[in-house]
Amino acid sequence: MTVLALCNHKGGTGKTTSAIHLAAALGLSGYRVLVIDLDPQSFLTRTLGIAEPPETASSLALFQHEVALGDIDAVQLHGFDVIPASSVLTKQMRRLNKPTDVLWVKEVLENADSYDVVLLDTAAAITVYSLNALVAARYVIIPVTPEYQPIVGAEQTYKTASMVRTRLNPELDLPLFLFTQVDARKRAHHRYRQYLRKRYSDRVIKNVIRTSAALATSYSDGTTVFENNPYSRGARDYANATDELIRVLGIANQKPPQTASTDGVAPERSSIQPMQP
Ligand SMILES: Nc1ncnc2c1ncn2[C@@H]1O[C@H](COP(=O)(O)OP(=O)(O)O)[C@@H](O)[C@H]1O
Ligand SMILES: [Mg+2]
């Protein structure tokens, strides 16, 4: 089971959008995928139209003694499952103040094998929940819009992940940056993309996610752009980025996909080349 955390200390950089669409694309490629919403503001849960869950069927349940992943009823969507966030996460945060409270999610996921990939969506703030994500993960993806504040947030997140790697989770790989909401017409976007590529070279995912109105649309019925607008830039960009991630992370070696249906979803994708800075 491969655990991936989506983090950026800056908000609005595409963490939640990436969690949903990487999950959907991996699901279409035949992987068994679970997304866990660890953001107390529950944007992922709400975007997918999932109602406020009982605490026992929410990500809060991961922070209980003797809980196994199979005890938590995940919501089944088109191609992936979700453990939604509960509004009670905020209230419980104050109680989770012991050093060992960063270990809850890791312990639950360590003993589970019902999924091939688990994606952890986090809030912009560094909280016990985002630390749990970094401690449980093998890989961190930092979605970043090529603009000043998201880049600063992304570099801070890189440092936080490196600190977690040194002190708490030696299994954690160095983070990977994923450019989101890229607008080729903006000169500043070119500059910030060049800056990050120069500085972090192969830690930057080559395929970028461009701005796409289809991605900004919330369908609220658990479906994604792959069902609703499969030929949109959003669908093609996330299909391409997911294919690259599967290769880069070596997930393909762990479990050959049963279907190759992202091909069916985005037939034009082979003609899409990553944009050059
Ligand atoms: N590639 C994109 N094109 C257009 N809008 C996007 C794209 N990615 C994200 N958005 C929109 O930007 C906003 C912030 O994205 P979100 O994924 O919620 O960020 P985060 O989880 O990092 O706070 C949302 O309204 C989302 O719909
Ligand atoms: Mg979010």
PDB file of C-alpha atoms and ligand atoms in Angstrom:
ATOM      1  CA  MET A   1       0.000   0.000   0.000  1.00  0.00           C
ATOM      2  CA  THR A   2       1.470   3.348  -1.058  1.00  0.00           C
ATOM      3  CA  VAL A   3       0.621   6.347   1.108  1.00  0.00           C
ATOM      4  CA  LEU A   4       0.866   9.821  -0.432  1.00  0.00           C
ATOM      5  CA  ALA A   5       0.298  13.095   1.424  1.00  0.00           C
ATOM      6  CA  LEU A   6      -0.738  16.314  -0.324  1.00  0.00           C
ATOM      7  CA  CYS A   7       0.669  19.293   1.544  1.00  0.00           C
ATOM      8  CA  ASN A   8       1.412  22.957   1.062  1.00  0.00           C
ATOM      9  CA  HIS A   9       1.427  25.393   3.971  1.00  0.00           C
ATOM     10  CA  LYS A  10      -0.235  27.928   1.677  1.00  0.00           C
ATOM     11  CA  GLY A  11      -3.965  27.519   0.946  1.00  0.00           C
ATOM     12  CA  GLY A  12      -5.580  27.570  -2.485  1.00  0.00           C
ATOM     13  CA  THR A  13      -2.683  25.833  -4.241  1.00  0.00           C
ATOM     14  CA  GLY A  14      -4.699  22.850  -5.483  1.00  0.00           C
ATOM     15  CA  LYS A  15      -4.162  20.255  -2.738  1.00  0.00           C
ATOM     16  CA  THR A  16      -7.793  19.209  -2.573  1.00  0.00           C
ATOM     17  CA  THR A  17      -8.320  19.377  -6.336  1.00  0.00           C
ATOM     18  CA  SER A  18      -5.202  17.243  -6.815  1.00  0.00           C
ATOM     19  CA  ALA A  19      -6.227  14.716  -4.152  1.00  0.00           C
ATOM     20  CA  ILE A  20      -9.591  14.214  -5.881  1.00  0.00           C
ATOM     21  CA  HIS A  21      -8.278  14.017  -9.442  1.00  0.00           C
ATOM     22  CA  LEU A  22      -5.190  11.919  -8.764  1.00  0.00           C
ATOM     23  CA  ALA A  23      -7.487   9.537  -6.875  1.00  0.00           C
ATOM     24  CA  ALA A  24      -9.989   9.438  -9.729  1.00  0.00           C
ATOM     25  CA  ALA A  25      -7.277   8.893 -12.358  1.00  0.00           C
ATOM     26  CA  LEU A  26      -5.610   6.154 -10.302  1.00  0.00           C
ATOM     27  CA  GLY A  27      -9.028   4.559  -9.815  1.00  0.00           C
ATOM     28  CA  LEU A  28      -9.633   4.608 -13.575  1.00  0.00           C
ATOM     29  CA  SER A  29      -6.255   2.930 -14.036  1.00  0.00           C
ATOM     30  CA  GLY A  30      -7.378  -0.002 -11.915  1.00  0.00           C
ATOM     31  CA  TYR A  31      -5.840   0.874  -8.557  1.00  0.00           C
ATOM     32  CA  ARG A  32      -7.843   0.510  -5.364  1.00  0.00           C
ATOM     33  CA  VAL A  33      -7.705   4.043  -4.000  1.00  0.00           C
ATOM     34  CA  LEU A  34      -8.696   5.637  -0.702  1.00  0.00           C
ATOM     35  CA  VAL A  35      -8.691   9.374  -0.006  1.00  0.00           C
ATOM     36  CA  ILE A  36      -8.691  10.537   3.611  1.00  0.00           C
ATOM     37  CA  ASP A  37      -9.796  14.116   4.299  1.00  0.00           C
ATOM     38  CA  LEU A  38      -7.619  15.360   7.157  1.00  0.00           C
ATOM     39  CA  ASP A  39      -8.567  19.020   6.712  1.00  0.00           C
ATOM     40  CA  PRO A  40     -10.864  20.196   9.550  1.00  0.00           C
ATOM     41  CA  GLN A  41     -12.488  22.577   7.063  1.00  0.00           C
ATOM     42  CA  SER A  42     -13.687  19.514   5.091  1.00  0.00           C
ATOM     43  CA  PHE A  43     -13.386  21.071   1.633  1.00  0.00           C
ATOM     44  CA  LEU A  44     -12.681  17.753  -0.074  1.00  0.00           C
ATOM     45  CA  THR A  45     -15.650  16.140   1.667  1.00  0.00           C
ATOM     46  CA  ARG A  46     -17.924  19.020   0.695  1.00  0.00           C
ATOM     47  CA  THR A  47     -16.644  19.320  -2.875  1.00  0.00           C
ATOM     48  CA  LEU A  48     -17.602  15.714  -3.433  1.00  0.00           C
ATOM     49  CA  GLY A  49     -21.072  16.358  -2.003  1.00  0.00           C
ATOM     50  CA  ILE A  50     -20.576  14.073   1.000  1.00  0.00           C
ATOM     51  CA  ALA A  51     -22.804  15.008   3.956  1.00  0.00           C
ATOM     52  CA  GLU A  52     -21.365  15.595   7.441  1.00  0.00           C
ATOM     53  CA  PRO A  53     -20.499  12.043   8.532  1.00  0.00           C
ATOM     54  CA  PRO A  54     -20.951  10.512  11.969  1.00  0.00           C
ATOM     55  CA  GLU A  55     -17.626  10.726  13.833  1.00  0.00           C
ATOM     56  CA  THR A  56     -17.178   6.962  13.595  1.00  0.00           C
ATOM     57  CA  ALA A  57     -17.297   7.155   9.781  1.00  0.00           C
ATOM     58  CA  SER A  58     -14.966  10.150   9.540  1.00  0.00           C
ATOM     59  CA  SER A  59     -11.217  10.669   9.622  1.00  0.00           C
ATOM     60  CA  LEU A  60     -11.597  11.448  13.337  1.00  0.00           C
ATOM     61  CA  ALA A  61     -12.115   7.717  13.892  1.00  0.00           C
ATOM     62  CA  LEU A  62      -8.447   7.176  12.972  1.00  0.00           C
ATOM     63  CA  PHE A  63      -7.524   8.916  16.247  1.00  0.00           C
ATOM     64  CA  GLN A  64      -9.113   6.264  18.470  1.00  0.00           C
ATOM     65  CA  HIS A  65      -7.448   3.334  20.187  1.00  0.00           C
ATOM     66  CA  GLU A  66      -7.744  -0.096  18.609  1.00  0.00           C
ATOM     67  CA  VAL A  67      -9.314   1.110  15.360  1.00  0.00           C
ATOM     68  CA  ALA A  68      -8.577  -0.733  12.131  1.00  0.00           C
ATOM     69  CA  LEU A  69      -9.119   0.822   8.706  1.00  0.00           C
ATOM     70  CA  GLY A  70     -11.796  -1.779   7.956  1.00  0.00           C
ATOM     71  CA  ASP A  71     -13.828  -0.548  10.969  1.00  0.00           C
ATOM     72  CA  ILE A  72     -14.401   2.831   9.319  1.00  0.00           C
ATOM     73  CA  ASP A  73     -17.152   2.885   6.680  1.00  0.00           C
ATOM     74  CA  ALA A  74     -15.607   4.712   3.734  1.00  0.00           C
ATOM     75  CA  VAL A  75     -17.880   6.443   1.220  1.00  0.00           C
ATOM     76  CA  GLN A  76     -17.673   4.676  -2.142  1.00  0.00           C
ATOM     77  CA  LEU A  77     -17.549   6.981  -5.142  1.00  0.00           C
ATOM     78  CA  HIS A  78     -16.839   6.447  -8.838  1.00  0.00           C
ATOM     79  CA  GLY A  79     -13.524   4.640  -8.761  1.00  0.00           C
ATOM     80  CA  PHE A  80     -12.275   5.585  -5.319  1.00  0.00           C
ATOM     81  CA  ASP A  81     -13.300   5.584  -1.658  1.00  0.00           C
ATOM     82  CA  VAL A  82     -13.286   8.516   0.748  1.00  0.00           C
ATOM     83  CA  ILE A  83     -13.053   8.771   4.503  1.00  0.00           C
ATOM     84  CA  PRO A  84     -14.612  12.215   4.960  1.00  0.00           C
ATOM     85  CA  ALA A  85     -13.640  14.870   7.484  1.00  0.00           C
ATOM     86  CA  SER A  86     -15.864  15.688  10.449  1.00  0.00           C
ATOM     87  CA  SER A  87     -16.426  19.199  11.754  1.00  0.00           C
ATOM     88  CA  VAL A  88     -15.451  17.805  15.172  1.00  0.00           C
ATOM     89  CA  LEU A  89     -11.806  17.547  13.991  1.00  0.00           C
ATOM     90  CA  THR A  90     -11.252  21.187  14.987  1.00  0.00           C
ATOM     91  CA  LYS A  91     -12.574  20.641  18.520  1.00  0.00           C
ATOM     92  CA  GLN A  92     -10.502  17.498  19.002  1.00  0.00           C
ATOM     93  CA  MET A  93      -7.279  19.169  17.867  1.00  0.00           C
ATOM     94  CA  ARG A  94      -6.638  20.617  21.344  1.00  0.00           C
ATOM     95  CA  ARG A  95      -6.739  17.177  22.908  1.00  0.00           C
ATOM     96  CA  LEU A  96      -4.175  15.746  20.507  1.00  0.00           C
ATOM     97  CA  ASN A  97      -1.185  17.417  22.114  1.00  0.00           C
ATOM     98  CA  LYS A  98       1.071  14.521  23.155  1.00  0.00           C
ATOM     99  CA  PRO A  99       4.201  13.804  21.096  1.00  0.00           C
ATOM    100  CA  THR A 100       2.785  10.378  20.235  1.00  0.00           C
ATOM    101  CA  ASP A 101      -0.343  11.964  18.768  1.00  0.00           C
ATOM    102  CA  VAL A 102       1.460  12.312  15.430  1.00  0.00           C
ATOM    103  CA  LEU A 103       1.445   8.519  15.064  1.00  0.00           C
ATOM    104  CA  TRP A 104      -2.267   7.659  14.884  1.00  0.00           C
ATOM    105  CA  VAL A 105      -2.767   7.578  11.111  1.00  0.00           C
ATOM    106  CA  LYS A 106       0.510   5.763  10.519  1.00  0.00           C
ATOM    107  CA  GLU A 107      -0.482   3.004  12.937  1.00  0.00           C
ATOM    108  CA  VAL A 108      -3.879   2.455  11.320  1.00  0.00           C
ATOM    109  CA  LEU A 109      -2.520   2.446   7.751  1.00  0.00           C
ATOM    110  CA  GLU A 110       0.446   0.245   8.625  1.00  0.00           C
ATOM    111  CA  ASN A 111      -1.886  -2.642   9.380  1.00  0.00           C
ATOM    112  CA  ALA A 112      -4.129  -2.236   6.345  1.00  0.00           C
ATOM    113  CA  ASP A 113      -3.807  -3.655   2.860  1.00  0.00           C
ATOM    114  CA  SER A 114      -7.245  -3.216   1.333  1.00  0.00           C
ATOM    115  CA  TYR A 115      -6.064  -0.373  -0.921  1.00  0.00           C
ATOM    116  CA  ASP A 116      -3.175   0.067  -3.351  1.00  0.00           C
ATOM    117  CA  VAL A 117      -2.894   3.826  -2.854  1.00  0.00           C
ATOM    118  CA  VAL A 118      -3.998   6.065   0.009  1.00  0.00           C
ATOM    119  CA  LEU A 119      -4.037   9.841  -0.551  1.00  0.00           C
ATOM    120  CA  LEU A 120      -4.087  12.152   2.471  1.00  0.00           C
ATOM    121  CA  ASP A 121      -5.496  15.657   1.906  1.00  0.00           C
ATOM    122  CA  THR A 122      -4.342  18.210   4.465  1.00  0.00           C
ATOM    123  CA  ALA A 123      -5.076  21.779   5.539  1.00  0.00           C
ATOM    124  CA  ALA A 124      -2.699  24.635   4.832  1.00  0.00           C
ATOM    125  CA  ALA A 125      -1.803  24.993   8.518  1.00  0.00           C
ATOM    126  CA  ILE A 126       0.756  22.781  10.259  1.00  0.00           C
ATOM    127  CA  THR A 127      -1.488  20.920  12.669  1.00  0.00           C
ATOM    128  CA  VAL A 128      -1.419  17.550  14.360  1.00  0.00           C
ATOM    129  CA  TYR A 129      -3.453  16.288  11.383  1.00  0.00           C
ATOM    130  CA  SER A 130      -0.997  17.395   8.710  1.00  0.00           C
ATOM    131  CA  LEU A 131       1.870  16.030  10.805  1.00  0.00           C
ATOM    132  CA  ASN A 132       0.009  12.713  11.016  1.00  0.00           C
ATOM    133  CA  ALA A 133      -0.148  12.760   7.203  1.00  0.00           C
ATOM    134  CA  LEU A 134       3.607  13.343   6.853  1.00  0.00           C
ATOM    135  CA  VAL A 135       4.421  10.688   9.441  1.00  0.00           C
ATOM    136  CA  ALA A 136       2.156   8.120   7.738  1.00  0.00           C
ATOM    137  CA  ALA A 137       3.276   8.871   4.187  1.00  0.00           C
ATOM    138  CA  ARG A 138       5.968   7.415   2.002  1.00  0.00           C
ATOM    139  CA  TYR A 139       5.646  10.269  -0.514  1.00  0.00           C
ATOM    140  CA  VAL A 140       4.643  13.939  -0.271  1.00  0.00           C
ATOM    141  CA  ILE A 141       3.254  15.865  -3.206  1.00  0.00           C
ATOM    142  CA  ILE A 142       3.351  19.640  -2.898  1.00  0.00           C
ATOM    143  CA  PRO A 143       0.809  21.174  -5.287  1.00  0.00           C
ATOM    144  CA  VAL A 144       2.065  24.656  -6.112  1.00  0.00           C
ATOM    145  CA  THR A 145       0.740  27.478  -8.257  1.00  0.00           C
ATOM    146  CA  PRO A 146       3.728  29.254  -9.835  1.00  0.00           C
ATOM    147  CA  GLU A 147       3.217  32.492  -7.921  1.00  0.00           C
ATOM    148  CA  TYR A 148       5.077  34.126  -5.052  1.00  0.00           C
ATOM    149  CA  GLN A 149       3.093  33.035  -1.973  1.00  0.00           C
ATOM    150  CA  PRO A 150       2.417  29.447  -3.070  1.00  0.00           C
ATOM    151  CA  ILE A 151       6.135  29.061  -3.926  1.00  0.00           C
ATOM    152  CA  VAL A 152       7.142  30.347  -0.464  1.00  0.00           C
ATOM    153  CA  GLY A 153       4.613  27.957   1.102  1.00  0.00           C
ATOM    154  CA  ALA A 154       5.914  25.101  -1.047  1.00  0.00           C
ATOM    155  CA  GLU A 155       9.517  25.656   0.000  1.00  0.00           C
ATOM    156  CA  GLN A 156       8.497  25.867   3.666  1.00  0.00           C
ATOM    157  CA  THR A 157       6.567  22.624   3.230  1.00  0.00           C
ATOM    158  CA  TYR A 158       9.664  21.020   1.676  1.00  0.00           C
ATOM    159  CA  LYS A 159      11.590  21.979   4.839  1.00  0.00           C
ATOM    160  CA  THR A 160       8.849  20.676   7.142  1.00  0.00           C
ATOM    161  CA  ALA A 161       8.820  17.368   5.240  1.00  0.00           C
ATOM    162  CA  SER A 162      12.619  17.156   5.488  1.00  0.00           C
ATOM    163  CA  MET A 163      12.380  17.766   9.239  1.00  0.00           C
ATOM    164  CA  VAL A 164       9.736  15.046   9.602  1.00  0.00           C
ATOM    165  CA  ARG A 165      11.970  12.718   7.574  1.00  0.00           C
ATOM    166  CA  THR A 166      14.945  13.339   9.871  1.00  0.00           C
ATOM    167  CA  ARG A 167      13.095  13.143  13.162  1.00  0.00           C
ATOM    168  CA  LEU A 168       9.948  11.084  12.751  1.00  0.00           C
ATOM    169  CA  ASN A 169       9.694   9.208   9.472  1.00  0.00           C
ATOM    170  CA  PRO A 170      12.911   8.052   7.799  1.00  0.00           C
ATOM    171  CA  GLU A 171      10.792   6.221   5.182  1.00  0.00           C
ATOM    172  CA  LEU A 172       9.545   9.529   3.783  1.00  0.00           C
ATOM    173  CA  ASP A 173      10.885  10.280   0.330  1.00  0.00           C
ATOM    174  CA  LEU A 174      11.907  13.845  -0.586  1.00  0.00           C
ATOM    175  CA  PRO A 175       8.816  15.799  -1.678  1.00  0.00           C
ATOM    176  CA  LEU A 176       7.649  16.143  -5.276  1.00  0.00           C
ATOM    177  CA  PHE A 177       6.266  19.451  -6.554  1.00  0.00           C
ATOM    178  CA  LEU A 178       3.215  19.480  -8.837  1.00  0.00           C
ATOM    179  CA  PHE A 179       2.473  22.743 -10.662  1.00  0.00           C
ATOM    180  CA  THR A 180      -1.226  23.613 -10.616  1.00  0.00           C
ATOM    181  CA  GLN A 181      -3.382  26.402 -12.059  1.00  0.00           C
ATOM    182  CA  VAL A 182      -0.644  27.127 -14.583  1.00  0.00           C
ATOM    183  CA  ASP A 183      -1.409  29.942 -17.001  1.00  0.00           C
ATOM    184  CA  ALA A 184       0.975  30.035 -19.964  1.00  0.00           C
ATOM    185  CA  ARG A 185       0.088  33.668 -20.645  1.00  0.00           C
ATOM    186  CA  LYS A 186       1.529  34.878 -17.343  1.00  0.00           C
ATOM    187  CA  ARG A 187       5.227  35.768 -17.427  1.00  0.00           C
ATOM    188  CA  ALA A 188       5.558  35.391 -13.663  1.00  0.00           C
ATOM    189  CA  HIS A 189       4.376  31.772 -14.011  1.00  0.00           C
ATOM    190  CA  HIS A 190       7.286  31.057 -16.390  1.00  0.00           C
ATOM    191  CA  ARG A 191       9.759  32.619 -13.991  1.00  0.00           C
ATOM    192  CA  TYR A 192       8.556  30.736 -10.917  1.00  0.00           C
ATOM    193  CA  ARG A 193       8.439  27.451 -12.821  1.00  0.00           C
ATOM    194  CA  GLN A 194      12.009  27.940 -14.005  1.00  0.00           C
ATOM    195  CA  TYR A 195      13.084  28.872 -10.473  1.00  0.00           C
ATOM    196  CA  LEU A 196      11.625  25.707  -8.923  1.00  0.00           C
ATOM    197  CA  ARG A 197      12.893  23.418 -11.684  1.00  0.00           C
ATOM    198  CA  LYS A 198      16.388  24.854 -11.402  1.00  0.00           C
ATOM    199  CA  ARG A 199      16.435  24.486  -7.662  1.00  0.00           C
ATOM    200  CA  TYR A 200      14.712  21.077  -7.241  1.00  0.00           C
ATOM    201  CA  SER A 201      15.248  19.537 -10.725  1.00  0.00           C
ATOM    202  CA  ASP A 202      13.814  16.009 -10.784  1.00  0.00           C
ATOM    203  CA  ARG A 203      11.682  16.624  -7.689  1.00  0.00           C
ATOM    204  CA  VAL A 204       9.377  18.689  -9.942  1.00  0.00           C
ATOM    205  CA  ILE A 205       6.754  16.640 -11.799  1.00  0.00           C
ATOM    206  CA  LYS A 206       7.143  17.350 -15.528  1.00  0.00           C
ATOM    207  CA  ASN A 207       3.449  17.349 -16.393  1.00  0.00           C
ATOM    208  CA  VAL A 208       1.726  20.491 -15.167  1.00  0.00           C
ATOM    209  CA  ILE A 209      -1.938  21.137 -14.368  1.00  0.00           C
ATOM    210  CA  ARG A 210      -3.185  24.136 -16.301  1.00  0.00           C
ATOM    211  CA  THR A 211      -6.077  26.353 -15.249  1.00  0.00           C
ATOM    212  CA  SER A 212      -9.231  24.592 -16.280  1.00  0.00           C
ATOM    213  CA  ALA A 213     -12.774  25.817 -15.717  1.00  0.00           C
ATOM    214  CA  ALA A 214     -13.852  22.175 -15.604  1.00  0.00           C
ATOM    215  CA  LEU A 215     -11.674  21.618 -12.515  1.00  0.00           C
ATOM    216  CA  ALA A 216     -13.144  24.619 -10.731  1.00  0.00           C
ATOM    217  CA  THR A 217     -16.643  23.162 -11.176  1.00  0.00           C
ATOM    218  CA  SER A 218     -17.951  21.211  -8.229  1.00  0.00           C
ATOM    219  CA  TYR A 219     -20.293  18.419  -9.308  1.00  0.00           C
ATOM    220  CA  SER A 220     -21.328  17.665  -5.702  1.00  0.00           C
ATOM    221  CA  ASP A 221     -22.482  14.155  -6.586  1.00  0.00           C
ATOM    222  CA  GLY A 222     -19.217  12.327  -6.101  1.00  0.00           C
ATOM    223  CA  THR A 223     -18.348  12.446  -9.782  1.00  0.00           C
ATOM    224  CA  THR A 224     -15.332  14.278 -11.191  1.00  0.00           C
ATOM    225  CA  VAL A 225     -14.214  15.907 -14.381  1.00  0.00           C
ATOM    226  CA  PHE A 226     -13.371  12.423 -15.737  1.00  0.00           C
ATOM    227  CA  GLU A 227     -17.062  11.541 -15.935  1.00  0.00           C
ATOM    228  CA  ASN A 228     -18.378  15.043 -16.670  1.00  0.00           C
ATOM    229  CA  ASN A 229     -15.824  16.578 -18.995  1.00  0.00           C
ATOM    230  CA  PRO A 230     -13.269  13.939 -20.000  1.00  0.00           C
ATOM    231  CA  TYR A 231     -11.829  15.969 -22.885  1.00  0.00           C
ATOM    232  CA  SER A 232     -11.177  19.071 -20.800  1.00  0.00           C
ATOM    233  CA  ARG A 233      -7.661  20.295 -20.051  1.00  0.00           C
ATOM    234  CA  GLY A 234      -8.227  19.388 -16.420  1.00  0.00           C
ATOM    235  CA  ALA A 235      -8.991  15.741 -17.176  1.00  0.00           C
ATOM    236  CA  ARG A 236      -6.070  15.396 -19.597  1.00  0.00           C
ATOM    237  CA  ASP A 237      -3.563  17.153 -17.345  1.00  0.00           C
ATOM    238  CA  TYR A 238      -4.419  15.059 -14.296  1.00  0.00           C
ATOM    239  CA  ALA A 239      -4.377  11.867 -16.418  1.00  0.00           C
ATOM    240  CA  ASN A 240      -0.876  12.772 -17.653  1.00  0.00           C
ATOM    241  CA  ALA A 241       0.418  13.776 -14.210  1.00  0.00           C
ATOM    242  CA  THR A 242      -0.968  10.532 -12.761  1.00  0.00           C
ATOM    243  CA  ASP A 243       0.758   8.444 -15.459  1.00  0.00           C
ATOM    244  CA  GLU A 244       4.025  10.208 -14.635  1.00  0.00           C
ATOM    245  CA  LEU A 245       3.561   9.671 -10.897  1.00  0.00           C
ATOM    246  CA  ILE A 246       2.883   5.959 -11.425  1.00  0.00           C
ATOM    247  CA  ARG A 247       6.221   5.743 -13.253  1.00  0.00           C
ATOM    248  CA  VAL A 248       8.201   7.995 -10.896  1.00  0.00           C
ATOM    249  CA  LEU A 249       6.946   6.324  -7.734  1.00  0.00           C
ATOM    250  CA  GLY A 250       7.317   2.834  -9.149  1.00  0.00           C
ATOM    251  CA  ILE A 251       3.722   1.990  -8.258  1.00  0.00           C
ATOM    252  CA  ALA A 252       3.316   0.228 -11.590  1.00  0.00           C
ATOM    253  CA  ASN A 253       5.792  -2.414 -10.430  1.00  0.00           C
ATOM    254  CA  GLN A 254       3.811  -3.100  -7.300  1.00  0.00           C
ATOM    255  CA  LYS A 255       0.512  -3.806  -8.998  1.00  0.00           C
ATOM    256  CA  PRO A 256      -0.102  -3.860 -12.727  1.00  0.00           C
ATOM    257  CA  PRO A 257      -3.320  -1.953 -13.430  1.00  0.00           C
ATOM    258  CA  GLN A 258      -6.277  -4.194 -14.235  1.00  0.00           C
ATOM    259  CA  THR A 259      -7.501  -1.743 -16.845  1.00  0.00           C
ATOM    260  CA  ALA A 260      -5.863   1.095 -18.650  1.00  0.00           C
ATOM    261  CA  SER A 261      -8.961   3.186 -18.784  1.00  0.00           C
ATOM    262  CA  THR A 262      -7.369   6.617 -18.454  1.00  0.00           C
ATOM    263  CA  ASP A 263      -6.596   5.931 -22.101  1.00  0.00           C
ATOM    264  CA  GLY A 264     -10.308   5.769 -22.730  1.00  0.00           C
ATOM    265  CA  VAL A 265     -10.967   8.876 -20.677  1.00  0.00           C
ATOM    266  CA  ALA A 266      -8.474  11.132 -22.317  1.00  0.00           C
ATOM    267  CA  PRO A 267      -7.694   9.727 -25.741  1.00  0.00           C
ATOM    268  CA  GLU A 268      -5.949  12.910 -26.826  1.00  0.00           C
ATOM    269  CA  ARG A 269      -3.556  12.856 -23.978  1.00  0.00           C
ATOM    270  CA  SER A 270      -0.649  11.408 -25.895  1.00  0.00           C
ATOM    271  CA  SER A 271      -0.651  14.568 -27.956  1.00  0.00           C
ATOM    272  CA  ILE A 272      -0.379  16.734 -24.859  1.00  0.00           C
ATOM    273  CA  GLN A 273       3.174  17.691 -24.131  1.00  0.00           C
ATOM    274  CA  PRO A 274       4.198  19.239 -20.838  1.00  0.00           C
ATOM    275  CA  MET A 275       4.612  22.945 -21.367  1.00  0.00           C
ATOM    276  CA  GLN A 276       8.160  24.229 -21.352  1.00  0.00           C
ATOM    277  CA  PRO A 277       8.997  27.130 -19.055  1.00  0.00           C
TER     278      PRO A 277
HETATM  279  N1  LIG B   1      -6.236  23.699 -12.309  1.00  0.00           N
HETATM  280  C1  LIG B   1      -7.221  24.470 -11.835  1.00  0.00           C
HETATM  281  N2  LIG B   1      -7.933  25.265 -12.667  1.00  0.00           N
HETATM  282  C2  LIG B   1      -8.911  26.073 -12.189  1.00  0.00           C
HETATM  283  N3  LIG B   1      -9.267  26.141 -10.903  1.00  0.00           N
HETATM  284  C3  LIG B   1      -8.595  25.374 -10.021  1.00  0.00           C
HETATM  285  C4  LIG B   1      -7.555  24.482 -10.428  1.00  0.00           C
HETATM  286  N4  LIG B   1      -7.067  23.865  -9.320  1.00  0.00           N
HETATM  287  C5  LIG B   1      -7.784  24.320  -8.281  1.00  0.00           C
HETATM  288  N5  LIG B   1      -8.704  25.229  -8.679  1.00  0.00           N
HETATM  289  C6  LIG B   1      -9.647  25.979  -7.839  1.00  0.00           C
HETATM  290  O1  LIG B   1      -8.878  26.783  -6.940  1.00  0.00           O
HETATM  291  C7  LIG B   1      -9.441  26.764  -5.638  1.00  0.00           C
HETATM  292  C8  LIG B   1      -8.416  26.241  -4.638  1.00  0.00           C
HETATM  293  O2  LIG B   1      -8.120  24.884  -4.946  1.00  0.00           O
HETATM  294  P1  LIG B   1      -8.016  23.763  -3.806  1.00  0.00           P
HETATM  295  O3  LIG B   1      -7.749  22.476  -4.490  1.00  0.00           O
HETATM  296  O4  LIG B   1      -9.218  23.804  -2.915  1.00  0.00           O
HETATM  297  O5  LIG B   1      -6.737  24.263  -3.004  1.00  0.00           O
HETATM  298  P2  LIG B   1      -6.179  23.846  -1.553  1.00  0.00           P
HETATM  299  O6  LIG B   1      -6.769  22.525  -1.199  1.00  0.00           O
HETATM  300  O7  LIG B   1      -4.702  23.799  -1.711  1.00  0.00           O
HETATM  301  O8  LIG B   1      -6.614  24.948  -0.611  1.00  0.00           O
HETATM  302  C9  LIG B   1     -10.701  25.927  -5.733  1.00  0.00           C
HETATM  303  O9  LIG B   1     -11.803  26.771  -5.897  1.00  0.00           O
HETATM  304  C10 LIG B   1     -10.487  25.070  -6.968  1.00  0.00           C
HETATM  305  O10 LIG B   1     -11.691  24.730  -7.595  1.00  0.00           O
HETATM  306 MG    MG B   2      -7.824  21.948   0.506  1.00  0.00          MG
END
